[in-house]
Amino acid sequence: MDALKTNLKVLLLNAENLFLLSDQKWTPEHLKLDEIQWQKLSTSIYENKPLQKTKALAQLILELKPDVLLLCEVGGLESLRNFNQLFLHDQFSAALVEGNSNRNIDVGFLIRKDLGFYFDIVTNKNRSINYLYPHERESLNAGLTTIGGKPIQSHKFSRDAAELHLFLRDRSNPFLIFVLAHLKSRLDPDNIDPNGFERRQAELGALVDLYQELETKHQGRVPIVVAGDMNGLALRSNHEIEFAPLYQRTKLEDVCELANLPVDQRATYYQVGRSYRTEGRQIDYCFLSPAAQPFLKKESVHVYRYKDHMGLAFDPPTTLEAKVRLPSDHYPLVFELIGIPI
């Protein structure tokens, strides 16, 4: 890094239930345990991520050497710190604020320690998304103010839309901002919002509002990356309706679009059904603001494919058994920003 500019390699990944908890102090010896012994290290209600899967995640990170990791489905700050210290040789600083997830899966960051600048993390977990479920709206229209003794009030992000501000000296003057979200999934166990559509739509709208506020605050001069597991199809050319505000209200562009990456090479998630037909979709995105787009190294953009012990990429999974063997049910999205003024 020179005195005025920096280059950053960024990796976005839903790490699939990255819980790494222990009732005793971690040591390198724990990495030699079998899976049964590994799981016995913790009495938490949350099962630790399988040891071999965790090792495989660490191996790809050590191979790719990213400077900033944007991670979804992290089991809290303790898990993130344990992952860094035990599996990544303590090369990173961990940043995570516990969010709103009822599964305790958070969004968090790992920032390489030797980059020569500082960071701040800002949570938006208490931000209103201006949304009520249909039954809550009906109750409110009927004059009720509570349901089951709880006030009827707008929901918040399912997890968070956490901001990571990178700065050289003045924390109020960042040179790059990441906003990392994990929007509402398609699960609807209570049958109140089919496919989670309305809640996800509201969260996307709140995410766009947040981005526009940051753009206004910094007068469009600070590069901004809006990233995360969007739990839906948000391609410019073929997006589901809840993602329309991205293109109606902003000039954000996904790195894959900017790099003209073929659509069939963008899949970050494979839906495996009972048949042998596998559907690959991009549901993880890194959108760049107009101020960030000139710094994208287009040829660096790719979706990393998990590899076998010979270093050969696995084919997309065609069965649930094959999918379960992968380090995560999502694939990492990788790109580089070069020549960013700091």
Short mmCIF file of C-alpha atoms in Angstrom, two decimals:
data_model
loop_
_atom_site.label_atom_id
_atom_site.label_comp_id
_atom_site.label_asym_id
_atom_site.label_seq_id
_atom_site.Cartn_x
_atom_site.Cartn_y
_atom_site.Cartn_z
CA MET A 1 0.00 0.00 0.00
CA ASP A 2 1.39 3.44 -0.93
CA ALA A 3 0.64 6.64 0.95
CA LEU A 4 -2.36 7.68 -1.14
CA LYS A 5 -4.06 4.59 -2.56
CA THR A 6 -4.84 1.02 -1.63
CA ASN A 7 -5.96 -2.20 -3.28
CA LEU A 8 -8.43 -4.54 -1.60
CA LYS A 9 -9.50 -8.09 -2.38
CA VAL A 10 -13.02 -8.71 -1.06
CA LEU A 11 -14.77 -12.01 -0.39
CA LEU A 12 -18.50 -12.34 0.28
CA LEU A 13 -19.79 -15.63 1.69
CA ASN A 14 -22.75 -17.04 3.52
CA ALA A 15 -20.73 -19.41 5.71
CA GLU A 16 -23.76 -21.57 6.66
CA ASN A 17 -24.13 -21.75 10.42
CA LEU A 18 -20.59 -20.82 11.39
CA PHE A 19 -20.90 -21.65 15.07
CA LEU A 20 -17.55 -22.27 16.76
CA LEU A 21 -18.12 -22.37 20.50
CA SER A 22 -16.27 -24.19 23.25
CA ASP A 23 -16.49 -24.62 27.01
CA GLN A 24 -12.69 -24.70 27.17
CA LYS A 25 -9.83 -22.71 25.70
CA TRP A 26 -9.15 -23.54 22.05
CA THR A 27 -5.78 -25.04 21.15
CA PRO A 28 -4.36 -26.33 17.83
CA GLU A 29 -4.75 -29.83 19.25
CA HIS A 30 -8.51 -29.50 18.88
CA LEU A 31 -8.07 -29.52 15.11
CA LYS A 32 -6.96 -33.17 15.37
CA LEU A 33 -10.22 -34.36 16.94
CA ASP A 34 -12.77 -36.51 15.17
CA GLU A 35 -16.23 -35.09 14.57
CA ILE A 36 -17.83 -36.65 17.66
CA GLN A 37 -15.10 -35.28 19.94
CA TRP A 38 -15.28 -31.92 18.15
CA GLN A 39 -18.97 -31.54 18.84
CA LYS A 40 -18.47 -32.41 22.52
CA LEU A 41 -16.33 -29.29 23.02
CA SER A 42 -19.45 -27.18 23.42
CA THR A 43 -22.64 -27.57 25.43
CA SER A 44 -24.32 -24.78 23.47
CA ILE A 45 -27.74 -25.44 21.97
CA TYR A 46 -26.12 -24.55 18.63
CA GLU A 47 -24.10 -27.32 17.05
CA ASN A 48 -20.60 -26.34 15.99
CA LYS A 49 -19.94 -26.25 12.26
CA PRO A 50 -18.43 -29.61 11.29
CA LEU A 51 -14.67 -29.58 11.68
CA GLN A 52 -13.82 -30.67 8.15
CA LYS A 53 -16.17 -28.09 6.64
CA THR A 54 -14.62 -25.37 8.79
CA LYS A 55 -11.13 -26.44 7.75
CA ALA A 56 -12.21 -26.30 4.11
CA LEU A 57 -13.57 -22.76 4.52
CA ALA A 58 -10.32 -21.70 6.14
CA GLN A 59 -8.29 -23.32 3.39
CA LEU A 60 -10.03 -21.38 0.62
CA ILE A 61 -9.57 -18.13 2.56
CA LEU A 62 -5.87 -18.84 3.03
CA GLU A 63 -5.67 -19.70 -0.67
CA LEU A 64 -7.47 -16.58 -1.91
CA LYS A 65 -5.87 -14.18 0.59
CA PRO A 66 -8.74 -11.65 0.79
CA ASP A 67 -8.25 -8.40 2.66
CA VAL A 68 -11.88 -7.99 3.73
CA LEU A 69 -14.36 -10.80 4.31
CA LEU A 70 -18.10 -10.12 4.34
CA LEU A 71 -19.72 -13.06 6.13
CA CYS A 72 -23.33 -14.09 6.68
CA GLU A 73 -24.61 -16.77 9.06
CA VAL A 74 -21.93 -16.29 11.71
CA GLY A 75 -22.78 -17.57 15.18
CA GLY A 76 -21.78 -14.41 17.00
CA LEU A 77 -18.55 -12.55 17.71
CA GLU A 78 -17.11 -15.43 19.74
CA SER A 79 -17.47 -17.80 16.80
CA LEU A 80 -15.94 -15.28 14.41
CA ARG A 81 -12.96 -14.70 16.70
CA ASN A 82 -12.48 -18.43 17.20
CA PHE A 83 -12.55 -19.00 13.44
CA ASN A 84 -9.89 -16.33 12.94
CA GLN A 85 -7.64 -17.43 15.77
CA LEU A 86 -7.85 -21.20 15.42
CA PHE A 87 -8.20 -21.61 11.66
CA LEU A 88 -6.83 -18.43 10.04
CA HIS A 89 -3.65 -17.95 12.12
CA ASP A 90 -5.09 -14.76 13.67
CA GLN A 91 -4.45 -12.79 10.47
CA PHE A 92 -7.64 -10.75 10.77
CA SER A 93 -9.54 -8.45 13.10
CA ALA A 94 -13.13 -9.52 13.75
CA ALA A 95 -16.03 -7.06 13.72
CA LEU A 96 -19.59 -8.13 14.52
CA VAL A 97 -22.57 -6.74 16.39
CA GLU A 98 -25.23 -9.26 17.38
CA GLY A 99 -28.32 -8.68 15.25
CA ASN A 100 -31.97 -9.67 15.32
CA SER A 101 -31.79 -13.27 14.06
CA ASN A 102 -33.97 -15.78 15.89
CA ARG A 103 -31.36 -18.38 14.87
CA ASN A 104 -28.43 -16.31 16.22
CA ILE A 105 -26.87 -16.10 12.75
CA ASP A 106 -25.28 -12.69 12.29
CA VAL A 107 -23.48 -10.69 9.62
CA GLY A 108 -19.84 -9.95 10.39
CA PHE A 109 -16.51 -8.87 8.98
CA LEU A 110 -12.92 -10.03 9.02
CA ILE A 111 -10.36 -7.33 8.14
CA ARG A 112 -6.73 -8.20 7.51
CA LYS A 113 -4.55 -6.72 10.25
CA ASP A 114 -1.62 -5.43 8.20
CA LEU A 115 -3.54 -3.09 5.87
CA GLY A 116 -2.41 0.13 7.55
CA PHE A 117 -5.78 1.73 8.24
CA TYR A 118 -8.62 1.50 10.74
CA PHE A 119 -12.26 0.46 10.75
CA ASP A 120 -15.54 1.16 12.50
CA ILE A 121 -18.63 -1.02 12.57
CA VAL A 122 -22.11 0.53 12.73
CA THR A 123 -25.24 -1.50 13.38
CA ASN A 124 -28.68 -0.78 11.95
CA LYS A 125 -30.42 -3.61 13.78
CA ASN A 126 -32.78 -1.17 15.52
CA ARG A 127 -33.79 0.57 12.31
CA SER A 128 -37.47 0.29 11.38
CA ILE A 129 -38.27 -1.30 8.01
CA ASN A 130 -41.79 0.21 8.07
CA TYR A 131 -43.50 -3.13 7.81
CA LEU A 132 -46.28 -5.03 9.56
CA TYR A 133 -47.44 -8.53 8.69
CA PRO A 134 -50.97 -8.78 7.22
CA HIS A 135 -52.55 -9.98 10.47
CA GLU A 136 -50.85 -7.12 12.33
CA ARG A 137 -52.20 -4.59 9.84
CA GLU A 138 -55.69 -6.06 10.23
CA SER A 139 -55.46 -5.83 14.01
CA LEU A 140 -54.29 -2.24 13.82
CA ASN A 141 -57.13 -1.35 11.44
CA ALA A 142 -59.54 -2.93 13.91
CA GLY A 143 -58.35 -0.53 16.59
CA LEU A 144 -56.10 -2.93 18.48
CA THR A 145 -52.68 -1.76 19.66
CA THR A 146 -51.30 -5.06 20.94
CA ILE A 147 -51.21 -8.73 19.96
CA GLY A 148 -50.59 -11.24 22.72
CA GLY A 149 -49.64 -8.40 25.03
CA LYS A 150 -46.98 -7.06 22.67
CA PRO A 151 -47.31 -3.63 21.00
CA ILE A 152 -48.00 -3.64 17.27
CA GLN A 153 -45.03 -1.86 15.77
CA SER A 154 -42.89 -2.03 12.67
CA HIS A 155 -40.46 -4.88 12.30
CA LYS A 156 -36.71 -4.49 11.86
CA PHE A 157 -34.11 -6.21 9.70
CA SER A 158 -34.22 -10.01 10.09
CA ARG A 159 -30.50 -9.87 10.90
CA ASP A 160 -28.89 -6.47 10.37
CA ALA A 161 -27.59 -4.15 7.70
CA ALA A 162 -24.19 -3.58 9.30
CA GLU A 163 -21.83 -0.87 8.07
CA LEU A 164 -18.06 -1.25 7.95
CA HIS A 165 -16.27 2.10 7.57
CA LEU A 166 -12.61 2.07 6.55
CA PHE A 167 -10.61 5.20 7.35
CA LEU A 168 -7.01 6.34 7.59
CA ARG A 169 -7.09 8.92 10.40
CA ASP A 170 -10.51 10.54 10.75
CA ARG A 171 -13.33 8.10 11.50
CA SER A 172 -15.86 10.66 10.26
CA ASN A 173 -14.12 10.68 6.88
CA PRO A 174 -14.10 7.07 5.60
CA PHE A 175 -12.56 6.24 2.25
CA LEU A 176 -14.76 3.15 1.74
CA ILE A 177 -18.02 1.88 3.26
CA PHE A 178 -19.44 -1.64 3.16
CA VAL A 179 -23.08 -2.32 4.02
CA LEU A 180 -23.66 -6.01 4.68
CA ALA A 181 -27.17 -7.49 4.90
CA HIS A 182 -28.82 -10.89 5.04
CA LEU A 183 -32.40 -10.37 3.92
CA LYS A 184 -35.43 -12.39 4.98
CA SER A 185 -35.39 -15.94 3.68
CA ARG A 186 -38.22 -17.70 1.85
CA LEU A 187 -39.12 -19.69 4.95
CA ASP A 188 -42.60 -18.95 6.29
CA PRO A 189 -43.23 -21.46 9.11
CA ASP A 190 -46.16 -19.46 10.51
CA ASN A 191 -47.91 -19.12 7.14
CA ILE A 192 -48.24 -15.34 7.48
CA ASP A 193 -46.07 -14.13 4.56
CA PRO A 194 -45.80 -16.61 1.67
CA ASN A 195 -42.12 -17.13 0.72
CA GLY A 196 -41.19 -14.24 3.03
CA PHE A 197 -41.92 -11.92 0.10
CA GLU A 198 -43.40 -8.89 1.89
CA ARG A 199 -40.82 -8.90 4.69
CA ARG A 200 -37.92 -9.26 2.23
CA GLN A 201 -39.37 -6.50 0.05
CA ALA A 202 -39.60 -4.19 3.08
CA GLU A 203 -36.04 -5.02 4.14
CA LEU A 204 -34.76 -4.30 0.63
CA GLY A 205 -36.56 -0.94 0.68
CA ALA A 206 -34.99 -0.08 4.03
CA LEU A 207 -31.58 -1.14 2.70
CA VAL A 208 -31.99 1.19 -0.27
CA ASP A 209 -33.04 4.00 2.11
CA LEU A 210 -29.92 3.41 4.19
CA TYR A 211 -27.69 3.46 1.11
CA GLN A 212 -29.25 6.72 -0.11
CA GLU A 213 -28.70 8.32 3.30
CA LEU A 214 -25.02 7.36 3.19
CA GLU A 215 -24.73 8.71 -0.37
CA THR A 216 -26.29 12.00 0.73
CA LYS A 217 -24.19 12.28 3.88
CA HIS A 218 -20.95 11.78 1.96
CA GLN A 219 -22.14 13.72 -1.11
CA GLY A 220 -21.64 10.72 -3.37
CA ARG A 221 -17.88 10.95 -3.02
CA VAL A 222 -17.21 7.91 -0.82
CA PRO A 223 -17.27 4.52 -2.58
CA ILE A 224 -19.97 2.29 -1.09
CA VAL A 225 -20.44 -1.48 -1.43
CA VAL A 226 -23.89 -2.88 -0.61
CA ALA A 227 -23.53 -6.63 -0.24
CA GLY A 228 -25.01 -9.75 1.22
CA ASP A 229 -27.26 -12.75 0.91
CA MET A 230 -30.34 -11.26 -0.74
CA ASN A 231 -32.28 -14.54 -0.69
CA GLY A 232 -33.61 -13.86 -4.16
CA LEU A 233 -32.84 -13.08 -7.77
CA ALA A 234 -31.60 -9.48 -8.03
CA LEU A 235 -30.04 -9.45 -11.50
CA ARG A 236 -30.57 -6.24 -13.47
CA SER A 237 -31.83 -8.17 -16.50
CA ASN A 238 -34.00 -10.64 -14.60
CA HIS A 239 -34.88 -9.67 -11.04
CA GLU A 240 -37.75 -10.64 -8.81
CA ILE A 241 -40.16 -7.82 -8.10
CA GLU A 242 -38.98 -7.11 -4.56
CA PHE A 243 -35.58 -6.02 -5.94
CA ALA A 244 -36.94 -3.46 -8.42
CA PRO A 245 -36.08 -0.49 -6.11
CA LEU A 246 -32.38 -1.26 -6.59
CA TYR A 247 -32.71 -0.18 -10.20
CA GLN A 248 -35.54 2.32 -9.87
CA ARG A 249 -34.02 4.34 -7.04
CA THR A 250 -30.25 3.84 -7.25
CA LYS A 251 -27.37 3.49 -9.69
CA LEU A 252 -25.94 0.52 -7.83
CA GLU A 253 -24.51 -2.24 -10.03
CA ASP A 254 -23.48 -5.74 -9.05
CA VAL A 255 -19.83 -6.60 -9.63
CA CYS A 256 -20.80 -9.56 -11.82
CA GLU A 257 -22.81 -7.26 -14.07
CA LEU A 258 -20.00 -4.71 -14.27
CA ALA A 259 -17.56 -7.48 -15.18
CA ASN A 260 -19.93 -8.92 -17.81
CA LEU A 261 -19.62 -12.29 -16.14
CA PRO A 262 -21.83 -14.81 -17.97
CA VAL A 263 -25.00 -15.50 -16.01
CA ASP A 264 -24.25 -19.22 -15.84
CA GLN A 265 -20.99 -18.40 -14.02
CA ARG A 266 -22.68 -16.24 -11.38
CA ALA A 267 -24.50 -18.94 -9.39
CA THR A 268 -23.77 -18.71 -5.66
CA TYR A 269 -26.44 -21.18 -4.59
CA TYR A 270 -27.75 -24.43 -6.07
CA GLN A 271 -31.26 -25.62 -5.36
CA VAL A 272 -31.22 -29.41 -5.30
CA GLY A 273 -34.55 -31.18 -5.69
CA ARG A 274 -35.68 -34.78 -5.91
CA SER A 275 -34.77 -34.94 -9.58
CA TYR A 276 -31.24 -34.72 -10.94
CA ARG A 277 -31.90 -31.28 -12.37
CA THR A 278 -29.91 -28.70 -10.42
CA GLU A 279 -30.86 -25.04 -10.53
CA GLY A 280 -28.03 -22.58 -9.95
CA ARG A 281 -28.93 -19.02 -8.99
CA GLN A 282 -27.07 -15.94 -7.88
CA ILE A 283 -28.58 -14.86 -4.59
CA ASP A 284 -25.41 -13.30 -3.08
CA TYR A 285 -24.47 -9.87 -4.44
CA CYS A 286 -21.96 -7.06 -4.12
CA PHE A 287 -23.44 -3.85 -5.50
CA LEU A 288 -21.09 -0.92 -6.13
CA SER A 289 -22.06 2.74 -5.94
CA PRO A 290 -21.10 5.03 -8.85
CA ALA A 291 -18.13 6.25 -6.80
CA ALA A 292 -16.93 2.66 -6.28
CA GLN A 293 -17.43 1.33 -9.80
CA PRO A 294 -14.28 2.85 -11.39
CA PHE A 295 -12.08 0.94 -8.92
CA LEU A 296 -13.38 -2.52 -9.81
CA LYS A 297 -10.80 -4.80 -11.40
CA LYS A 298 -13.27 -6.50 -13.69
CA GLU A 299 -11.15 -9.52 -14.52
CA SER A 300 -10.91 -10.34 -10.80
CA VAL A 301 -14.66 -10.99 -10.39
CA HIS A 302 -15.55 -14.65 -9.99
CA VAL A 303 -17.57 -17.10 -7.98
CA TYR A 304 -15.15 -19.47 -6.29
CA ARG A 305 -15.82 -23.18 -6.82
CA TYR A 306 -15.06 -25.57 -3.98
CA LYS A 307 -12.27 -28.04 -4.70
CA ASP A 308 -11.43 -31.64 -3.88
CA HIS A 309 -8.21 -32.86 -2.26
CA MET A 310 -6.54 -32.79 -5.69
CA GLY A 311 -7.36 -29.13 -6.19
CA LEU A 312 -10.00 -29.81 -8.83
CA ALA A 313 -13.31 -27.95 -8.70
CA PHE A 314 -16.35 -29.99 -7.73
CA ASP A 315 -19.19 -30.10 -10.23
CA PRO A 316 -22.37 -28.36 -9.08
CA PRO A 317 -24.21 -30.67 -6.65
CA THR A 318 -26.99 -32.75 -8.17
CA THR A 319 -28.06 -34.48 -4.96
CA LEU A 320 -28.68 -33.31 -1.43
CA GLU A 321 -25.91 -35.64 -0.25
CA ALA A 322 -23.39 -33.96 -2.54
CA LYS A 323 -24.54 -30.51 -1.44
CA VAL A 324 -24.25 -31.35 2.24
CA ARG A 325 -20.63 -32.38 1.76
CA LEU A 326 -19.64 -28.88 0.58
CA PRO A 327 -18.09 -26.42 3.08
CA SER A 328 -21.16 -24.19 2.75
CA ASP A 329 -24.44 -24.28 0.84
CA HIS A 330 -23.38 -20.94 -0.73
CA TYR A 331 -20.35 -20.21 -2.90
CA PRO A 332 -17.99 -17.25 -2.28
CA LEU A 333 -18.12 -14.19 -4.54
CA VAL A 334 -14.68 -12.61 -4.97
CA PHE A 335 -13.52 -9.33 -6.50
CA GLU A 336 -10.81 -6.69 -6.21
CA LEU A 337 -10.94 -2.90 -5.88
CA ILE A 338 -7.74 -1.23 -7.01
CA GLY A 339 -6.32 2.26 -6.62
CA ILE A 340 -8.82 3.45 -3.98
CA PRO A 341 -7.76 6.87 -2.67
CA ILE A 342 -7.41 6.90 1.07
#
